[in-house]
Amino acid sequence: MTRRALITGITGQDGSYLAEFLLQKGYEVHGIVRRASHEQLQRLVDILPRIQLHQADLLDETSLFRVLHKTDPQEVYNLAAQSFVPISWTQPLFTGEITGLGVLRMLEAVRQHNDRVRFFQASSSEMFGQATEEPQTETTSLSPRSPYGSAKAFGHFITINYRESYDMFAVSGILFNHESPRRGFDFVSRKITRAVARIKLGQQTKVQLGNLEAYRDWGYAADYVEAMWLMLNAEGPEDYVVATGKKHSVRELAEIAFSHVGLDWEDHVEIDSQLCRPAEVCALRGNSNRIRTRLGWEPRVTFEALIHMMVDADLATLASGKI
């Protein structure tokens, strides 16, 4: 029997990679889109004829019930969120509604529809904030430093609560930063790689960045969606850290990106203090030993290869005149 999966946030970076991955596995793939995202299907262009999209919203539980009833999936992947950390300070209530309470609405809709459905929640390393230990594991205390991290922490704990209270197969993947050529332009990784491409092509000369000494554990998004699938197809429900175990600074990211096209990053980077967060998270690095040993997951793409991939993709796209 063909398995059916329902993905919230299917138009995003992770959702598009996950949809492709599941199609390769022979799944029937359904995705939830908000009305505003109907015009934002660029990441899905190549697979649109092979997937089914349904209009619903994590703010509207009734619409979630309707889609679950119509699609009757065996697996639900909740990837939808207001996921840009800086915006969470200017839109904290919206972030809380979507990124936090949206998880609860989805879980409750799944429970009432069919509590045997397997549910994946995309948790975030931003929940650790000023982490009490390094690297961070599944048992590291959470200390979020942003409305986004706080909302993700709620979503994480409510997923655990539903698993323990209703015996649901509900799991959270604690995803550390993961990037790709499909990353949104606002995120620092893509902001840098796109600026590098534009500077190389003579379309701009400088790029403004904030804290160059922020360290993150950066991986490749296509690797991380495989971890999501492995978690939902394990023998039992368990939360896992998904990370490379290596951290790099924003400064290092910029240096690698610029040097890839033969440029010196110091000639083109300007510091704008207004781009620094009100409460900074200095360093995050994950320990993914649990998922490596129990489920056999491994990150395949190195940090340097990832940045080169993103720069090359932005160069090709800009040279073609598409963006």
Tab-separated table of C-alpha atoms in Angstrom:
chain	number	residue	atom	x	y	z
A	1	MET	CA	0.000	0.000	0.000
A	2	THR	CA	1.277	3.440	-0.934
A	3	ARG	CA	1.992	5.503	2.141
A	4	ARG	CA	0.591	9.029	2.365
A	5	ALA	CA	2.384	11.933	3.988
A	6	LEU	CA	1.104	15.406	4.806
A	7	ILE	CA	3.648	18.233	5.066
A	8	THR	CA	2.993	21.648	6.581
A	9	GLY	CA	5.453	24.252	5.337
A	10	ILE	CA	5.883	22.371	2.053
A	11	THR	CA	6.729	25.571	0.161
A	12	GLY	CA	9.778	26.205	2.351
A	13	GLN	CA	13.341	24.966	2.061
A	14	ASP	CA	12.848	21.852	4.201
A	15	GLY	CA	9.365	21.108	2.918
A	16	SER	CA	10.474	21.063	-0.710
A	17	TYR	CA	13.424	18.758	-0.020
A	18	LEU	CA	11.254	16.473	2.101
A	19	ALA	CA	8.584	16.275	-0.610
A	20	GLU	CA	11.216	15.245	-3.145
A	21	PHE	CA	12.685	12.694	-0.744
A	22	LEU	CA	9.297	11.115	-0.007
A	23	LEU	CA	8.383	10.957	-3.697
A	24	GLN	CA	11.606	9.035	-4.289
A	25	LYS	CA	10.473	6.637	-1.564
A	26	GLY	CA	7.195	6.058	-3.384
A	27	TYR	CA	4.947	8.138	-1.104
A	28	GLU	CA	1.791	9.961	-2.056
A	29	VAL	CA	2.699	13.487	-0.951
A	30	HIS	CA	0.243	16.141	0.232
A	31	GLY	CA	1.143	19.631	1.373
A	32	ILE	CA	-0.591	22.394	3.287
A	33	VAL	CA	-0.258	25.909	1.905
A	34	ARG	CA	-1.562	29.189	3.194
A	35	ARG	CA	-3.327	31.428	0.733
A	36	ALA	CA	-0.388	33.866	0.752
A	37	SER	CA	2.013	31.093	-0.194
A	38	HIS	CA	0.198	30.043	-3.364
A	39	GLU	CA	2.400	32.405	-5.351
A	40	GLN	CA	5.540	31.111	-3.609
A	41	LEU	CA	5.853	27.710	-5.213
A	42	GLN	CA	9.270	28.235	-6.815
A	43	ARG	CA	10.895	25.491	-4.770
A	44	LEU	CA	8.224	23.012	-5.889
A	45	VAL	CA	8.139	23.747	-9.610
A	46	ASP	CA	9.804	20.483	-10.648
A	47	ILE	CA	7.455	18.282	-8.603
A	48	LEU	CA	4.139	20.180	-8.701
A	49	PRO	CA	2.486	17.644	-11.021
A	50	ARG	CA	3.352	14.845	-8.562
A	51	ILE	CA	2.094	16.352	-5.298
A	52	GLN	CA	-1.269	17.559	-4.025
A	53	LEU	CA	-1.630	20.908	-2.266
A	54	HIS	CA	-4.401	21.871	0.149
A	55	GLN	CA	-5.257	25.282	1.549
A	56	ALA	CA	-5.206	25.468	5.348
A	57	ASP	CA	-3.568	27.457	8.126
A	58	LEU	CA	-2.024	26.648	11.502
A	59	LEU	CA	-4.090	29.535	12.874
A	60	ASP	CA	-7.313	27.774	11.879
A	61	GLU	CA	-7.839	24.364	13.473
A	62	THR	CA	-10.993	23.701	11.466
A	63	SER	CA	-9.041	23.894	8.219
A	64	LEU	CA	-6.520	21.390	9.612
A	65	PHE	CA	-9.292	18.903	10.476
A	66	ARG	CA	-10.657	19.244	6.957
A	67	VAL	CA	-7.315	18.511	5.279
A	68	LEU	CA	-6.571	15.560	7.572
A	69	HIS	CA	-9.998	14.080	6.839
A	70	LYS	CA	-9.511	14.550	3.094
A	71	THR	CA	-5.961	13.154	2.889
A	72	ASP	CA	-5.974	10.578	5.730
A	73	PRO	CA	-2.160	10.408	5.958
A	74	GLN	CA	-0.068	7.873	7.831
A	75	GLU	CA	2.648	10.473	8.491
A	76	VAL	CA	2.465	14.202	9.263
A	77	TYR	CA	5.528	16.424	9.135
A	78	ASN	CA	4.993	19.789	10.828
A	79	LEU	CA	7.593	22.096	9.291
A	80	ALA	CA	5.532	25.293	9.114
A	81	ALA	CA	6.705	28.172	11.298
A	82	GLN	CA	7.605	31.819	11.413
A	83	SER	CA	11.235	30.747	11.221
A	84	PHE	CA	13.271	33.956	10.889
A	85	VAL	CA	14.652	34.683	14.361
A	86	PRO	CA	15.087	38.504	14.020
A	87	ILE	CA	11.461	38.927	12.930
A	88	SER	CA	10.319	37.160	16.096
A	89	TRP	CA	11.225	40.278	18.104
A	90	THR	CA	9.143	42.567	15.881
A	91	GLN	CA	6.282	40.049	15.511
A	92	PRO	CA	6.397	38.082	18.776
A	93	LEU	CA	2.652	37.359	18.991
A	94	PHE	CA	2.460	36.090	15.429
A	95	THR	CA	5.565	33.969	16.024
A	96	GLY	CA	3.999	32.505	19.158
A	97	GLU	CA	0.728	31.733	17.379
A	98	ILE	CA	2.332	29.975	14.398
A	99	THR	CA	5.563	28.522	15.755
A	100	GLY	CA	4.211	27.624	19.205
A	101	LEU	CA	0.431	27.250	19.352
A	102	GLY	CA	0.353	26.110	15.723
A	103	VAL	CA	2.050	22.888	16.844
A	104	LEU	CA	-0.654	22.321	19.448
A	105	ARG	CA	-3.414	22.900	16.904
A	106	MET	CA	-1.822	20.415	14.525
A	107	LEU	CA	-1.266	17.810	17.234
A	108	GLU	CA	-4.839	18.090	18.478
A	109	ALA	CA	-6.204	17.860	14.953
A	110	VAL	CA	-4.126	14.739	14.336
A	111	ARG	CA	-5.201	13.195	17.665
A	112	GLN	CA	-8.874	13.721	16.991
A	113	HIS	CA	-8.597	12.498	13.415
A	114	ASN	CA	-6.493	9.386	14.083
A	115	ASP	CA	-4.123	9.109	17.036
A	116	ARG	CA	-2.161	6.354	15.225
A	117	VAL	CA	-0.795	8.851	12.703
A	118	ARG	CA	2.941	9.385	13.116
A	119	PHE	CA	3.784	13.047	13.809
A	120	PHE	CA	7.097	14.857	13.321
A	121	GLN	CA	7.765	18.265	14.865
A	122	ALA	CA	10.627	20.409	13.595
A	123	SER	CA	12.254	21.676	16.786
A	124	SER	CA	15.242	24.013	16.743
A	125	SER	CA	18.673	24.411	18.299
A	126	GLU	CA	17.594	27.979	19.099
A	127	MET	CA	15.734	26.455	22.053
A	128	PHE	CA	19.098	25.959	23.774
A	129	GLY	CA	19.955	29.672	23.656
A	130	GLN	CA	22.691	30.303	26.190
A	131	ALA	CA	23.389	26.596	26.458
A	132	THR	CA	24.694	25.204	29.727
A	133	GLU	CA	26.930	22.709	27.942
A	134	GLU	CA	28.621	22.112	24.615
A	135	PRO	CA	27.918	20.200	22.493
A	136	GLN	CA	24.179	20.165	23.123
A	137	THR	CA	22.348	16.835	23.413
A	138	GLU	CA	18.747	15.698	23.781
A	139	THR	CA	19.017	16.218	27.557
A	140	THR	CA	20.629	19.682	27.559
A	141	SER	CA	18.505	22.259	29.420
A	142	LEU	CA	16.617	24.716	27.234
A	143	SER	CA	17.269	28.447	27.679
A	144	PRO	CA	15.879	30.261	24.613
A	145	ARG	CA	17.006	33.808	23.880
A	146	SER	CA	14.321	34.929	21.435
A	147	PRO	CA	10.560	34.763	20.951
A	148	TYR	CA	11.259	32.257	18.183
A	149	GLY	CA	13.308	29.996	20.446
A	150	SER	CA	10.674	30.269	23.153
A	151	ALA	CA	7.871	29.360	20.744
A	152	LYS	CA	9.882	26.408	19.469
A	153	ALA	CA	10.415	25.261	23.058
A	154	PHE	CA	6.640	25.240	23.590
A	155	GLY	CA	6.147	23.222	20.417
A	156	HIS	CA	8.856	20.807	21.533
A	157	PHE	CA	7.398	20.224	24.987
A	158	ILE	CA	3.791	19.966	23.809
A	159	THR	CA	4.883	17.264	21.354
A	160	ILE	CA	6.459	15.338	24.225
A	161	ASN	CA	3.291	15.911	26.265
A	162	TYR	CA	1.038	14.454	23.558
A	163	ARG	CA	3.341	11.447	23.186
A	164	GLU	CA	3.267	10.762	26.907
A	165	SER	CA	-0.387	11.645	27.503
A	166	TYR	CA	-2.026	9.952	24.504
A	167	ASP	CA	0.544	7.314	23.519
A	168	MET	CA	0.960	8.997	20.130
A	169	PHE	CA	3.935	8.387	17.862
A	170	ALA	CA	4.957	12.048	18.136
A	171	VAL	CA	8.623	13.006	17.873
A	172	SER	CA	10.733	16.144	17.703
A	173	GLY	CA	13.853	16.525	15.622
A	174	ILE	CA	16.052	19.132	17.308
A	175	LEU	CA	17.424	20.554	14.086
A	176	PHE	CA	20.574	22.624	14.142
A	177	ASN	CA	21.098	25.193	11.372
A	178	HIS	CA	20.714	23.662	7.931
A	179	GLU	CA	21.133	25.512	4.671
A	180	SER	CA	20.931	25.047	0.902
A	181	PRO	CA	20.546	27.009	-2.335
A	182	ARG	CA	16.824	27.128	-1.412
A	183	ARG	CA	17.417	29.027	1.832
A	184	GLY	CA	15.502	32.294	2.145
A	185	PHE	CA	17.366	35.483	1.287
A	186	ASP	CA	16.999	36.910	4.811
A	187	PHE	CA	19.040	34.163	6.484
A	188	VAL	CA	22.686	35.067	6.989
A	189	SER	CA	24.066	32.116	5.017
A	190	ARG	CA	22.055	32.917	1.876
A	191	LYS	CA	22.479	36.661	2.401
A	192	ILE	CA	26.232	36.122	2.208
A	193	THR	CA	26.297	33.685	-0.716
A	194	ARG	CA	23.937	35.808	-2.791
A	195	ALA	CA	25.952	38.945	-2.018
A	196	VAL	CA	29.142	37.126	-3.041
A	197	ALA	CA	27.560	36.195	-6.366
A	198	ARG	CA	26.282	39.737	-6.953
A	199	ILE	CA	29.656	41.258	-6.057
A	200	LYS	CA	31.485	38.826	-8.338
A	201	LEU	CA	29.136	39.772	-11.180
A	202	GLY	CA	29.554	43.502	-10.501
A	203	GLN	CA	25.997	44.018	-9.306
A	204	GLN	CA	26.948	45.348	-5.839
A	205	THR	CA	30.102	46.097	-3.873
A	206	LYS	CA	29.346	45.636	-0.159
A	207	VAL	CA	27.266	43.485	2.178
A	208	GLN	CA	26.184	44.504	5.688
A	209	LEU	CA	26.442	41.902	8.448
A	210	GLY	CA	25.923	41.876	12.199
A	211	ASN	CA	27.755	39.676	14.680
A	212	LEU	CA	30.611	37.916	12.886
A	213	GLU	CA	31.521	35.934	16.010
A	214	ALA	CA	28.265	34.002	16.259
A	215	TYR	CA	29.047	30.296	15.949
A	216	ARG	CA	26.596	27.772	14.543
A	217	ASP	CA	26.501	24.111	13.582
A	218	TRP	CA	25.614	24.313	9.878
A	219	GLY	CA	24.509	21.318	7.797
A	220	TYR	CA	22.821	20.624	4.466
A	221	ALA	CA	19.009	20.704	4.450
A	222	ALA	CA	18.635	17.723	2.105
A	223	ASP	CA	20.594	15.595	4.585
A	224	TYR	CA	18.357	16.708	7.438
A	225	VAL	CA	15.046	15.729	5.825
A	226	GLU	CA	16.319	12.151	5.650
A	227	ALA	CA	16.703	12.304	9.446
A	228	MET	CA	13.048	13.363	9.718
A	229	TRP	CA	11.936	10.322	7.737
A	230	LEU	CA	14.165	7.975	9.718
A	231	MET	CA	12.634	9.256	12.951
A	232	LEU	CA	9.076	8.618	11.787
A	233	ASN	CA	9.978	5.150	10.540
A	234	ALA	CA	11.845	4.006	13.652
A	235	GLU	CA	10.506	1.250	15.877
A	236	GLY	CA	9.539	3.675	18.625
A	237	PRO	CA	9.017	7.421	19.092
A	238	GLU	CA	12.078	9.260	20.353
A	239	ASP	CA	13.485	12.782	20.054
A	240	TYR	CA	16.831	13.293	18.333
A	241	VAL	CA	19.393	16.047	17.859
A	242	VAL	CA	20.205	16.444	14.154
A	243	ALA	CA	23.561	18.175	13.707
A	244	THR	CA	27.038	17.850	12.201
A	245	GLY	CA	28.896	18.240	15.513
A	246	LYS	CA	31.071	21.037	14.086
A	247	LYS	CA	30.661	24.767	14.592
A	248	HIS	CA	31.754	27.651	12.403
A	249	SER	CA	31.546	31.425	12.786
A	250	VAL	CA	29.755	33.845	10.490
A	251	ARG	CA	33.211	35.273	9.797
A	252	GLU	CA	34.399	31.871	8.578
A	253	LEU	CA	31.295	31.463	6.430
A	254	ALA	CA	31.990	34.809	4.753
A	255	GLU	CA	35.669	33.992	4.270
A	256	ILE	CA	34.903	30.659	2.579
A	257	ALA	CA	32.182	32.153	0.377
A	258	PHE	CA	34.275	35.071	-0.864
A	259	SER	CA	37.459	33.053	-1.332
A	260	HIS	CA	35.523	30.572	-3.489
A	261	VAL	CA	35.249	33.275	-6.167
A	262	GLY	CA	38.722	34.722	-5.577
A	263	LEU	CA	37.683	37.686	-3.413
A	264	ASP	CA	38.837	38.897	0.013
A	265	TRP	CA	35.846	39.119	2.338
A	266	GLU	CA	37.362	42.035	4.293
A	267	ASP	CA	37.152	44.218	1.176
A	268	HIS	CA	33.380	43.790	0.944
A	269	VAL	CA	31.898	43.188	4.420
A	270	GLU	CA	30.631	46.089	6.521
A	271	ILE	CA	29.438	45.722	10.114
A	272	ASP	CA	26.003	47.109	10.936
A	273	SER	CA	25.311	46.974	14.677
A	274	GLN	CA	21.566	47.254	13.997
A	275	LEU	CA	21.709	43.743	12.551
A	276	CYS	CA	22.797	42.295	15.906
A	277	ARG	CA	20.079	40.561	17.935
A	278	PRO	CA	18.726	42.097	21.164
A	279	ALA	CA	19.816	38.899	22.947
A	280	GLU	CA	22.533	37.041	21.090
A	281	VAL	CA	23.125	33.305	21.057
A	282	CYS	CA	26.899	33.035	20.910
A	283	ALA	CA	27.543	29.391	20.070
A	284	LEU	CA	25.539	26.289	19.223
A	285	ARG	CA	26.988	22.866	18.387
A	286	GLY	CA	25.032	19.648	18.438
A	287	ASN	CA	25.883	16.121	19.528
A	288	SER	CA	24.013	13.807	17.152
A	289	ASN	CA	25.481	10.546	18.431
A	290	ARG	CA	22.023	9.205	19.344
A	291	ILE	CA	20.584	9.398	15.836
A	292	ARG	CA	23.840	8.205	14.284
A	293	THR	CA	24.049	5.085	16.419
A	294	ARG	CA	20.351	4.195	16.662
A	295	LEU	CA	19.060	5.152	13.217
A	296	GLY	CA	22.243	5.189	11.138
A	297	TRP	CA	21.925	8.803	10.010
A	298	GLU	CA	25.037	10.683	8.879
A	299	PRO	CA	25.476	14.170	7.401
A	300	ARG	CA	27.022	13.820	3.940
A	301	VAL	CA	27.838	17.383	2.845
A	302	THR	CA	30.648	19.267	4.583
A	303	PHE	CA	30.379	22.914	5.616
A	304	GLU	CA	32.824	24.099	2.953
A	305	ALA	CA	31.117	22.070	0.217
A	306	LEU	CA	27.736	23.465	1.315
A	307	ILE	CA	28.881	27.084	1.074
A	308	HIS	CA	30.513	26.443	-2.308
A	309	MET	CA	27.273	24.815	-3.512
A	310	MET	CA	25.255	27.850	-2.447
A	311	VAL	CA	27.619	30.356	-4.035
A	312	ASP	CA	27.696	28.407	-7.302
A	313	ALA	CA	23.892	28.174	-7.360
A	314	ASP	CA	23.501	31.909	-6.758
A	315	LEU	CA	26.066	32.689	-9.461
A	316	ALA	CA	24.227	30.496	-11.956
A	317	THR	CA	20.821	31.930	-11.078
A	318	LEU	CA	21.960	35.550	-11.199
A	319	ALA	CA	23.845	35.013	-14.440
A	320	SER	CA	20.656	33.622	-15.973
A	321	GLY	CA	18.759	36.739	-14.930
A	322	LYS	CA	16.200	34.835	-12.854
A	323	ILE	CA	16.693	36.880	-9.642
